[in-house]
Every structure is written in structure tokens, then in C-alpha cells.
């Protein structure tokens, strides 16, 4: 007996398993350091347990981790679980898998090729920036010469508040460094920043889309504070000019650093001569 006079008894197996699945979901929501493969397998387990254990009269609801699953996990769920589910649960599973695969197809869709013919597009895919208003850090994975409604459907949130130059300016699709999400950002709100090793790790760890859009990274060095993510072969097909723009920008950083170093050495020489 407890101090309040209530009887205490151990939880049954179903309660313990369901509690464990919710702990896994909470862990996924915290965006801890984990590969997408691990997160996908863990999320698949929580979905399976919900479908099999949650009471018939309880609302399962779409779990927050549904975007974590890899396509193969959706196919595995759709082909193995239906025989064990009633009609309502089967319908839920079908919709669940449909929504997840739609996201994968949306991210895999390759739009028409875009060239840097419009000089108003100042930035390029692979460039890291800080949002001037919201202060979050993002990496550009696509751009439009002006606000495009078709792109809006492929991002999690659109920033049009406090846009002083209107919608007829370049907008950029970006992955966030601190969470598995995307944004659509006006050019006027983008401020270039250095790509350090720690920041690159944050992107790769926290945002599963980075491994889809990029194949490598060029970090800042002591001699040059300009670094970029290098686009995947698929992204190069869409933005064929951006890699050369990035390389030119990085090279300009080397040249500026060399000029600054030469100026400092020249000043030191003249100062010694003066003494």
C-alpha cells in the first residue's frame, strides 16, 4: 500500500511496450546525434507498436517522426502489417505510408534546369547563411528568380514577413542547421557566414535532407573564411552554374586574404624602415 492508501501494481506488458515506444518518439523529437538510417528504423518501430497496441477506441494520430522514415521502411510497413490490422488501422497505415512517400517524391523531384542568367540572383546552392531577422542558420539547396508558388509546397515554412523589397526578388529554398526542416527565404534576409567544421556537423546531424542534396563539403581554413557544401550530381543537373559560382567566391576569399596578408607585411616592413 502507498502512503495515500492506494494499491500499487506493476504495469502490464502492453503498457510497458507502449511507454517505450513513446520514449523513442520523444528521443527522435529532440534531434539527438543519430544517422537517418537509425532514426528511420526507430521511427518504424514506434509506428508498428502504435498500430498493434493502442486501444481500438483511442486516436493514434500521425506521430511526429513520420518524416524520419526512409522509403524502404514505408514499403516494409505497407506490405507486412495489414494482415494484423483491422479495417480502421489498415486505412490509417495506408494514409501514413502515402503521406511519407509523397514527401520523398517531392524532395526527389527535379525541376527544370536553372542558369545564373539573371544577375539579381546573388547566391548559390551550397552557401551557408544566417537569416537577418529570424537569426537561424540555413544552407541554400535551391533558388527562384522571384517568389514561386510551386516551391512553397516543397518547404515547411515560408518567410515573407518583413520583406521590404516585395516578392519580385530572388527566393531561396534552404535546409536548417538545427532541425530537420526547410524554409523559403527572400534574398534580402540572407547574410553569408563562415562554414566551420562544427556548423557542417550540425547540418549533417540534424537535417536528413543534407545527404540528399550534397556530396561533400569545403570548410573554412586559417587562410580563407569561405566554405561551401558541394552539390550532389542530381543538384548539379538543376543548377549547373552554381558550383562554378561557389568556386569563384571561395577563390575571391583566398585572393582577399593574400592581399590582406601582403598589406600587413608591407606595413611591417615600412614600420621597420621608419625605426
Short mmCIF file of C-alpha atoms in Angstrom, two decimals:
data_model
loop_
_atom_site.label_atom_id
_atom_site.label_comp_id
_atom_site.label_asym_id
_atom_site.label_seq_id
_atom_site.Cartn_x
_atom_site.Cartn_y
_atom_site.Cartn_z
CA UNK A 1 0.00 0.00 0.00
CA UNK A 2 1.20 3.52 -0.76
CA UNK A 3 1.11 6.37 1.73
CA UNK A 4 -2.13 7.60 0.16
CA UNK A 5 -3.76 4.22 0.66
CA UNK A 6 -3.81 3.19 -2.99
CA UNK A 7 -2.66 -0.20 -4.17
CA UNK A 8 0.41 -0.31 -6.39
CA UNK A 9 0.82 -2.94 -9.07
CA UNK A 10 3.32 -3.49 -11.91
CA UNK A 11 2.35 -2.31 -15.39
CA UNK A 12 1.31 -4.96 -17.87
CA UNK A 13 3.44 -5.76 -20.90
CA UNK A 14 1.38 -3.70 -23.34
CA UNK A 15 1.69 -0.57 -21.19
CA UNK A 16 5.44 -1.01 -20.85
CA UNK A 17 5.96 -1.53 -24.59
CA UNK A 18 3.78 1.44 -25.49
CA UNK A 19 5.62 3.61 -22.98
CA UNK A 20 8.93 2.54 -24.51
CA UNK A 21 7.70 3.48 -27.99
CA UNK A 22 6.72 6.94 -26.74
CA UNK A 23 10.16 7.36 -25.18
CA UNK A 24 11.69 6.55 -28.56
CA UNK A 25 9.45 9.14 -30.22
CA UNK A 26 10.44 11.76 -27.63
CA UNK A 27 14.10 10.99 -28.29
CA UNK A 28 13.61 11.46 -32.03
CA UNK A 29 11.92 14.80 -31.41
CA UNK A 30 14.97 16.05 -29.52
CA UNK A 31 17.08 15.64 -32.70
CA UNK A 32 19.91 13.88 -30.96
CA UNK A 33 23.04 12.86 -32.86
CA UNK A 34 21.90 9.93 -34.99
CA UNK A 35 22.04 8.76 -38.58
CA UNK A 36 18.92 8.89 -40.70
CA UNK A 37 19.04 5.09 -41.06
CA UNK A 38 18.92 4.66 -37.27
CA UNK A 39 16.17 7.26 -36.89
CA UNK A 40 14.14 5.62 -39.66
CA UNK A 41 14.35 2.17 -38.06
CA UNK A 42 13.44 3.55 -34.64
CA UNK A 43 10.50 5.53 -36.02
CA UNK A 44 9.27 2.46 -37.88
CA UNK A 45 9.23 0.52 -34.61
CA UNK A 46 7.18 3.20 -32.84
CA UNK A 47 4.64 3.28 -35.69
CA UNK A 48 4.34 -0.52 -35.63
CA UNK A 49 3.80 -0.61 -31.87
CA UNK A 50 1.16 2.11 -32.03
CA UNK A 51 -0.78 0.27 -34.68
CA UNK A 52 -0.66 -3.06 -32.86
CA UNK A 53 -1.08 -1.98 -29.24
CA UNK A 54 -3.02 1.29 -28.92
CA UNK A 55 -6.63 0.55 -27.98
CA UNK A 56 -9.24 0.43 -30.72
CA UNK A 57 -11.13 3.44 -29.35
CA UNK A 58 -8.01 5.60 -28.97
CA UNK A 59 -6.84 8.02 -31.61
CA UNK A 60 -3.35 7.12 -32.79
CA UNK A 61 -2.70 10.41 -34.58
CA UNK A 62 0.14 10.90 -37.01
CA UNK A 63 3.34 10.63 -34.94
CA UNK A 64 5.81 13.48 -35.17
CA UNK A 65 8.54 11.20 -36.53
CA UNK A 66 6.72 10.23 -39.74
CA UNK A 67 9.12 12.35 -41.84
CA UNK A 68 12.07 10.37 -40.50
CA UNK A 69 11.33 7.12 -42.32
CA UNK A 70 13.23 6.01 -45.39
CA UNK A 71 11.19 4.81 -48.41
CA UNK A 72 12.12 1.20 -47.72
CA UNK A 73 10.56 1.45 -44.24
CA UNK A 74 7.26 2.68 -45.69
CA UNK A 75 7.20 -0.23 -48.13
CA UNK A 76 8.03 -2.69 -45.35
CA UNK A 77 5.19 -1.38 -43.18
CA UNK A 78 2.71 -1.39 -46.06
CA UNK A 79 3.47 -4.99 -47.04
CA UNK A 80 3.88 -6.70 -43.66
CA UNK A 81 1.42 -5.12 -41.21
CA UNK A 82 -2.00 -5.18 -42.99
CA UNK A 83 -2.79 -8.84 -42.14
CA UNK A 84 -2.55 -8.00 -38.43
CA UNK A 85 -4.72 -4.85 -38.54
CA UNK A 86 -8.45 -4.20 -38.57
CA UNK A 87 -10.05 -2.05 -41.28
CA UNK A 88 -9.56 1.28 -39.49
CA UNK A 89 -5.94 0.57 -38.62
CA UNK A 90 -5.29 -0.60 -42.17
CA UNK A 91 -6.70 2.67 -43.54
CA UNK A 92 -4.52 4.62 -41.12
CA UNK A 93 -1.41 2.72 -42.25
CA UNK A 94 -2.23 3.30 -45.92
CA UNK A 95 -2.59 7.04 -45.38
CA UNK A 96 0.52 7.14 -43.20
CA UNK A 97 2.69 5.50 -45.86
CA UNK A 98 1.13 7.58 -48.63
CA UNK A 99 2.00 10.84 -46.86
CA UNK A 100 5.55 9.77 -46.15
CA UNK A 101 6.25 8.65 -49.71
CA UNK A 102 4.78 11.88 -51.06
CA UNK A 103 7.45 13.81 -49.16
CA UNK A 104 10.19 11.59 -50.57
CA UNK A 105 8.86 12.01 -54.10
CA UNK A 106 8.55 15.75 -53.59
CA UNK A 107 12.16 16.06 -52.46
CA UNK A 108 13.39 13.80 -55.27
CA UNK A 109 11.58 15.79 -57.97
CA UNK A 110 13.99 17.58 -60.28
CA UNK A 111 12.68 20.91 -61.60
CA UNK A 112 13.81 22.45 -64.88
CA UNK A 113 17.44 23.47 -65.25
CA UNK A 114 18.22 26.93 -63.84
CA UNK A 115 21.12 29.04 -65.07
CA UNK A 116 22.55 32.15 -63.47
CA UNK A 117 21.37 34.31 -66.37
CA UNK A 118 19.58 36.66 -64.00
CA UNK A 119 22.27 38.75 -62.31
CA UNK A 120 19.88 39.58 -59.47
CA UNK A 121 20.41 36.07 -58.07
CA UNK A 122 23.34 36.80 -55.78
CA UNK A 123 23.76 33.45 -54.04
CA UNK A 124 24.18 29.77 -54.95
CA UNK A 125 23.38 26.27 -53.74
CA UNK A 126 25.72 25.07 -51.01
CA UNK A 127 26.14 28.52 -49.46
CA UNK A 128 25.54 28.84 -45.71
CA UNK A 129 23.79 31.90 -44.28
CA UNK A 130 22.18 33.45 -41.23
CA UNK A 131 18.64 34.82 -41.53
CA UNK A 132 18.84 38.56 -40.85
CA UNK A 133 15.51 38.65 -38.99
CA UNK A 134 14.96 35.17 -37.53
CA UNK A 135 18.71 34.55 -36.84
CA UNK A 136 18.56 30.83 -37.69
CA UNK A 137 21.27 29.31 -39.90
CA UNK A 138 20.46 27.68 -43.23
CA UNK A 139 22.10 26.22 -46.32
CA UNK A 140 20.77 27.05 -49.79
CA UNK A 141 19.53 24.00 -51.72
CA UNK A 142 17.62 25.82 -54.47
CA UNK A 143 16.54 29.22 -55.72
CA UNK A 144 13.94 31.03 -57.86
CA UNK A 145 14.39 34.36 -59.61
CA UNK A 146 11.31 35.55 -57.73
CA UNK A 147 8.75 34.16 -55.30
CA UNK A 148 7.32 30.98 -56.83
CA UNK A 149 4.18 29.32 -55.53
CA UNK A 150 5.27 25.90 -56.80
CA UNK A 151 8.29 25.94 -54.48
CA UNK A 152 6.15 26.88 -51.48
CA UNK A 153 4.64 23.40 -51.47
CA UNK A 154 8.06 21.79 -51.03
CA UNK A 155 9.12 23.61 -47.85
CA UNK A 156 7.98 23.53 -44.24
CA UNK A 157 7.65 27.30 -43.77
CA UNK A 158 7.78 30.45 -45.89
CA UNK A 159 9.25 33.70 -44.60
CA UNK A 160 7.51 36.64 -46.28
CA UNK A 161 7.03 38.80 -43.18
CA UNK A 162 9.13 41.99 -43.11
CA UNK A 163 10.10 41.60 -46.77
CA UNK A 164 10.67 45.22 -47.77
CA UNK A 165 11.60 44.54 -51.41
CA UNK A 166 8.44 42.56 -52.14
CA UNK A 167 8.08 39.16 -53.79
CA UNK A 168 9.74 40.15 -57.08
CA UNK A 169 13.21 39.31 -55.81
CA UNK A 170 15.13 36.01 -55.66
CA UNK A 171 13.87 33.49 -53.07
CA UNK A 172 15.93 30.58 -51.79
CA UNK A 173 14.96 27.15 -50.53
CA UNK A 174 17.14 26.26 -47.55
CA UNK A 175 17.78 23.43 -45.09
CA UNK A 176 18.14 24.43 -41.43
CA UNK A 177 21.15 23.57 -39.30
CA UNK A 178 19.30 22.97 -36.02
CA UNK A 179 16.33 20.85 -37.15
CA UNK A 180 15.09 18.58 -39.94
CA UNK A 181 13.18 21.31 -41.75
CA UNK A 182 13.26 23.65 -44.75
CA UNK A 183 12.46 27.32 -45.34
CA UNK A 184 11.79 29.63 -48.30
CA UNK A 185 13.73 32.85 -47.75
CA UNK A 186 13.90 36.22 -49.51
CA UNK A 187 17.30 37.31 -50.76
CA UNK A 188 17.26 40.45 -48.63
CA UNK A 189 17.19 38.31 -45.47
CA UNK A 190 20.28 36.25 -46.34
CA UNK A 191 23.65 37.03 -44.77
CA UNK A 192 26.65 34.87 -45.72
CA UNK A 193 28.55 33.28 -42.82
CA UNK A 194 31.59 31.03 -42.45
CA UNK A 195 31.12 27.26 -42.72
CA UNK A 196 33.07 25.80 -39.80
CA UNK A 197 33.51 22.09 -39.06
CA UNK A 198 31.12 22.32 -36.11
CA UNK A 199 28.44 24.00 -38.21
CA UNK A 200 28.83 21.43 -41.01
CA UNK A 201 28.39 18.67 -38.42
CA UNK A 202 25.19 20.32 -37.15
CA UNK A 203 23.73 20.38 -40.65
CA UNK A 204 24.53 16.74 -41.40
CA UNK A 205 23.42 15.52 -37.96
CA UNK A 206 20.18 17.48 -37.65
CA UNK A 207 18.88 17.67 -41.22
CA UNK A 208 18.39 14.41 -43.13
CA UNK A 209 17.99 16.23 -46.47
CA UNK A 210 21.62 17.38 -46.49
CA UNK A 211 22.79 13.91 -47.53
CA UNK A 212 20.37 14.06 -50.48
CA UNK A 213 21.39 17.50 -51.74
CA UNK A 214 25.15 17.43 -51.11
CA UNK A 215 28.05 15.02 -51.59
CA UNK A 216 30.95 16.83 -49.90
CA UNK A 217 31.94 19.95 -48.01
CA UNK A 218 34.72 22.53 -48.26
CA UNK A 219 35.36 24.06 -44.84
CA UNK A 220 36.91 27.39 -43.90
CA UNK A 221 40.65 27.46 -43.21
CA UNK A 222 43.01 29.80 -41.40
CA UNK A 223 43.80 31.39 -44.75
CA UNK A 224 40.20 31.66 -46.02
CA UNK A 225 36.94 32.12 -44.11
CA UNK A 226 34.79 30.97 -47.04
CA UNK A 227 33.43 27.42 -47.13
CA UNK A 228 30.61 25.70 -49.03
CA UNK A 229 28.72 22.44 -49.30
CA UNK A 230 29.32 20.75 -52.65
CA UNK A 231 26.13 19.79 -54.53
CA UNK A 232 25.23 16.23 -55.44
CA UNK A 233 25.23 15.10 -59.06
CA UNK A 234 21.43 15.48 -59.15
CA UNK A 235 21.54 19.03 -57.81
CA UNK A 236 24.24 19.97 -60.33
CA UNK A 237 21.85 18.96 -63.10
CA UNK A 238 19.32 21.51 -61.88
CA UNK A 239 21.79 24.30 -61.06
CA UNK A 240 24.75 23.68 -63.43
CA UNK A 241 26.30 27.13 -62.91
CA UNK A 242 26.22 27.24 -59.12
CA UNK A 243 29.32 25.15 -58.44
CA UNK A 244 31.47 27.48 -60.55
CA UNK A 245 29.94 30.49 -58.77
CA UNK A 246 30.82 28.89 -55.45
CA UNK A 247 34.38 28.12 -56.56
CA UNK A 248 34.82 31.71 -57.75
CA UNK A 249 33.51 33.04 -54.43
CA UNK A 250 35.91 30.81 -52.47
CA UNK A 251 38.81 31.86 -54.73
CA UNK A 252 37.98 35.52 -54.16
CA UNK A 253 38.28 34.79 -50.45
CA UNK A 254 41.79 33.37 -50.99
CA UNK A 255 42.79 36.41 -53.04
CA UNK A 256 41.40 38.84 -50.46
CA UNK A 257 43.29 37.01 -47.69
CA UNK A 258 46.51 37.13 -49.74
CA UNK A 259 46.09 40.87 -50.36
CA UNK A 260 45.44 41.50 -46.68
CA UNK A 261 48.49 39.44 -45.68
CA UNK A 262 50.67 41.30 -48.21
CA UNK A 263 49.41 44.66 -46.94
CA UNK A 264 50.26 43.70 -43.35
CA UNK A 265 53.75 42.55 -44.36
CA UNK A 266 54.32 45.76 -46.32
CA UNK A 267 53.20 47.86 -43.36
CA UNK A 268 55.54 45.94 -41.05
CA UNK A 269 58.46 46.45 -43.46
CA UNK A 270 57.84 50.19 -43.73
CA UNK A 271 57.49 50.48 -39.97
CA UNK A 272 60.86 48.75 -39.50
CA UNK A 273 62.45 51.10 -42.06
CA UNK A 274 60.96 54.08 -40.21
CA UNK A 275 62.52 52.88 -36.94
#
